[in-house]
Structures are given as structure tokens and as C-alpha cells.
């Protein structure tokens, strides 16, 4: 029995991840957030928007090109079209997950999140200082 659970572990984890992404897409369309409750939300999705927009554009171009290349094979075309459209939906859902799951400052904890991948609660007592950093590269400093 454990072998079956272990064998199904990765596919179930992937399915749960994609389901969370699709739920985030629905929350984004409904203009709702996830897990903010009474805390103060700090968004981080704005900076990645252009990157995911570019990635989504490339996926749409691929969809069109594959449709042209596979027009003489309708069965293969249908499968590839479904997969390409699903890929575009997942790319949009990745952005939506970052929008609806912001960082949250709650009573006694800072909740650091990254889409549906990361949800980390850090007690405020463990945080020595906070600074705003707009650059992704910087000089090494202590701390």
C-alpha cells in the first residue's frame, strides 16, 4: 500500500498544485484575495507581470505556429491545441496566484508568500530589520 501511495505522491502533488493555481485564477477574476483576513497585504506581483505577459505571448505564438504546422493532422492538432491553450491558462494562473496571495503582516507574524509555492510565517520577534530593495543584485552586506 505504501508503494502505491509513494508512486502516486508526485502526480497528486502536481495535480494539487495546478488545482490551487486554477482556484487562484478564479479568485483573481472575482477580485478576491487569499489568506489576508485582518492583516496588511503587500503585493509583489507587479514586477513580474511584464515577464509573464511576454511568456504568455510566446506561448500564444507557439500555439498559432503549431496549428499551422499540424493542420494536415487533425487528431494531433487537437491534442497539441488543447495542451497549448492549457499552458496559456497556467501562465495566467501563475500571475493570478501571485496577485491574490500577497505577503501579509498579521498580528505577531509576517507571512511571506510566492504564488502557491511558498507560504512561510515568520514571528515578528525573529525579524531584526526590514528594508525595501528594488534591485535584484546588490553589494553583499551583513544580515
Short mmCIF file of C-alpha atoms in Angstrom, two decimals:
data_model
loop_
_atom_site.label_atom_id
_atom_site.label_comp_id
_atom_site.label_asym_id
_atom_site.label_seq_id
_atom_site.Cartn_x
_atom_site.Cartn_y
_atom_site.Cartn_z
CA UNK A 1 0.00 0.00 0.00
CA UNK A 2 2.84 2.41 0.82
CA UNK A 3 4.35 1.77 -2.60
CA UNK A 4 1.10 2.84 -4.27
CA UNK A 5 0.89 6.00 -2.14
CA UNK A 6 4.54 6.78 -2.87
CA UNK A 7 4.05 6.20 -6.61
CA UNK A 8 1.01 8.48 -6.66
CA UNK A 9 2.70 11.12 -4.48
CA UNK A 10 4.27 13.20 -7.25
CA UNK A 11 1.27 13.16 -9.62
CA UNK A 12 -1.06 14.04 -6.74
CA UNK A 13 1.24 16.87 -5.67
CA UNK A 14 1.29 18.24 -9.22
CA UNK A 15 -2.49 17.93 -9.53
CA UNK A 16 -2.97 19.73 -6.19
CA UNK A 17 -0.60 22.49 -7.34
CA UNK A 18 -2.47 23.01 -10.61
CA UNK A 19 -5.80 22.98 -8.79
CA UNK A 20 -4.52 25.72 -6.45
CA UNK A 21 -3.39 27.72 -9.48
CA UNK A 22 -6.84 27.40 -11.07
CA UNK A 23 -8.51 28.42 -7.79
CA UNK A 24 -6.21 31.47 -7.72
CA UNK A 25 -7.32 32.31 -11.27
CA UNK A 26 -10.96 32.18 -10.14
CA UNK A 27 -10.16 34.38 -7.11
CA UNK A 28 -8.35 36.84 -9.38
CA UNK A 29 -11.35 37.05 -11.72
CA UNK A 30 -13.60 37.59 -8.69
CA UNK A 31 -11.16 40.25 -7.36
CA UNK A 32 -10.66 38.41 -4.09
CA UNK A 33 -7.51 37.65 -2.09
CA UNK A 34 -6.49 34.52 -0.23
CA UNK A 35 -5.46 34.46 3.42
CA UNK A 36 -5.28 38.20 4.12
CA UNK A 37 -8.07 38.33 6.72
CA UNK A 38 -7.37 41.24 9.08
CA UNK A 39 -3.71 41.72 8.16
CA UNK A 40 -1.99 44.27 5.95
CA UNK A 41 -1.23 42.96 2.46
CA UNK A 42 1.91 43.81 0.50
CA UNK A 43 1.78 42.88 -3.19
CA UNK A 44 4.78 41.65 -5.15
CA UNK A 45 3.21 40.62 -8.47
CA UNK A 46 3.55 43.93 -10.33
CA UNK A 47 7.23 43.46 -11.13
CA UNK A 48 6.75 40.02 -12.65
CA UNK A 49 3.74 41.00 -14.77
CA UNK A 50 5.71 42.00 -17.89
CA UNK A 51 7.77 38.81 -17.74
CA UNK A 52 4.70 36.58 -17.56
CA UNK A 53 2.99 38.67 -20.24
CA UNK A 54 5.97 38.04 -22.50
CA UNK A 55 5.95 34.34 -21.66
CA UNK A 56 2.22 34.15 -22.37
CA UNK A 57 2.75 35.94 -25.70
CA UNK A 58 5.42 33.41 -26.68
CA UNK A 59 3.02 30.58 -25.75
CA UNK A 60 0.29 32.10 -27.94
CA UNK A 61 2.72 32.43 -30.86
CA UNK A 62 3.68 28.78 -30.36
CA UNK A 63 0.01 27.80 -30.37
CA UNK A 64 -0.57 29.57 -33.68
CA UNK A 65 2.58 28.12 -35.26
CA UNK A 66 1.76 24.58 -34.13
CA UNK A 67 -1.74 24.99 -35.55
CA UNK A 68 -0.22 25.92 -38.91
CA UNK A 69 2.30 23.09 -38.83
CA UNK A 70 -0.22 20.44 -37.78
CA UNK A 71 -3.15 21.49 -39.96
CA UNK A 72 -2.85 18.30 -42.05
CA UNK A 73 -3.05 16.06 -38.94
CA UNK A 74 -6.34 16.89 -37.20
CA UNK A 75 -6.02 14.39 -34.31
CA UNK A 76 -2.52 15.56 -33.36
CA UNK A 77 -3.58 19.17 -33.92
CA UNK A 78 -6.46 18.81 -31.45
CA UNK A 79 -4.24 17.34 -28.73
CA UNK A 80 -1.49 19.95 -29.19
CA UNK A 81 -4.05 22.77 -29.32
CA UNK A 82 -5.55 21.60 -26.02
CA UNK A 83 -2.10 21.41 -24.40
CA UNK A 84 -1.09 24.84 -25.73
CA UNK A 85 -4.28 26.53 -24.54
CA UNK A 86 -3.89 24.84 -21.14
CA UNK A 87 -0.32 26.16 -20.98
CA UNK A 88 -1.52 29.71 -21.57
CA UNK A 89 -4.15 29.28 -18.84
CA UNK A 90 -1.46 28.05 -16.40
CA UNK A 91 0.79 31.03 -17.23
CA UNK A 92 -2.07 33.42 -16.49
CA UNK A 93 -2.90 31.43 -13.34
CA UNK A 94 0.72 31.78 -12.14
CA UNK A 95 0.39 35.55 -12.29
CA UNK A 96 -3.06 35.40 -10.70
CA UNK A 97 -1.69 33.32 -7.82
CA UNK A 98 0.90 35.98 -7.05
CA UNK A 99 -1.74 38.72 -7.17
CA UNK A 100 -4.27 37.00 -4.89
CA UNK A 101 -1.67 35.68 -2.41
CA UNK A 102 0.29 38.78 -1.28
CA UNK A 103 2.74 38.99 1.61
CA UNK A 104 0.77 39.70 4.79
CA UNK A 105 1.69 41.44 8.04
CA UNK A 106 -0.52 39.83 10.68
CA UNK A 107 -0.67 40.17 14.46
CA UNK A 108 2.60 38.68 15.63
CA UNK A 109 3.82 37.31 12.27
CA UNK A 110 4.93 38.22 8.78
CA UNK A 111 3.61 35.86 6.14
CA UNK A 112 5.93 35.61 3.12
CA UNK A 113 4.30 34.03 0.07
CA UNK A 114 5.19 33.24 -3.51
CA UNK A 115 2.16 32.22 -5.58
CA UNK A 116 1.02 28.78 -4.38
CA UNK A 117 4.59 27.52 -3.92
CA UNK A 118 5.67 29.24 -0.69
CA UNK A 119 3.74 30.25 2.42
CA UNK A 120 6.09 31.00 5.29
CA UNK A 121 5.12 32.53 8.65
CA UNK A 122 7.91 34.39 10.44
CA UNK A 123 7.26 35.57 14.02
CA UNK A 124 7.87 39.31 14.37
CA UNK A 125 10.28 38.69 17.25
CA UNK A 126 12.62 36.91 14.79
CA UNK A 127 12.82 39.90 12.42
CA UNK A 128 15.64 42.32 13.24
CA UNK A 129 15.08 44.90 10.47
CA UNK A 130 13.22 45.46 7.23
CA UNK A 131 14.21 47.45 4.16
CA UNK A 132 12.79 48.00 0.73
CA UNK A 133 15.05 46.75 -2.03
CA UNK A 134 14.13 47.36 -5.65
CA UNK A 135 17.26 45.88 -7.17
CA UNK A 136 17.72 42.15 -7.64
CA UNK A 137 21.51 42.41 -7.34
CA UNK A 138 23.33 44.38 -4.68
CA UNK A 139 26.52 44.56 -2.70
CA UNK A 140 26.89 41.91 -0.04
CA UNK A 141 26.05 43.17 3.43
CA UNK A 142 25.81 41.62 6.85
CA UNK A 143 22.43 40.16 7.62
#
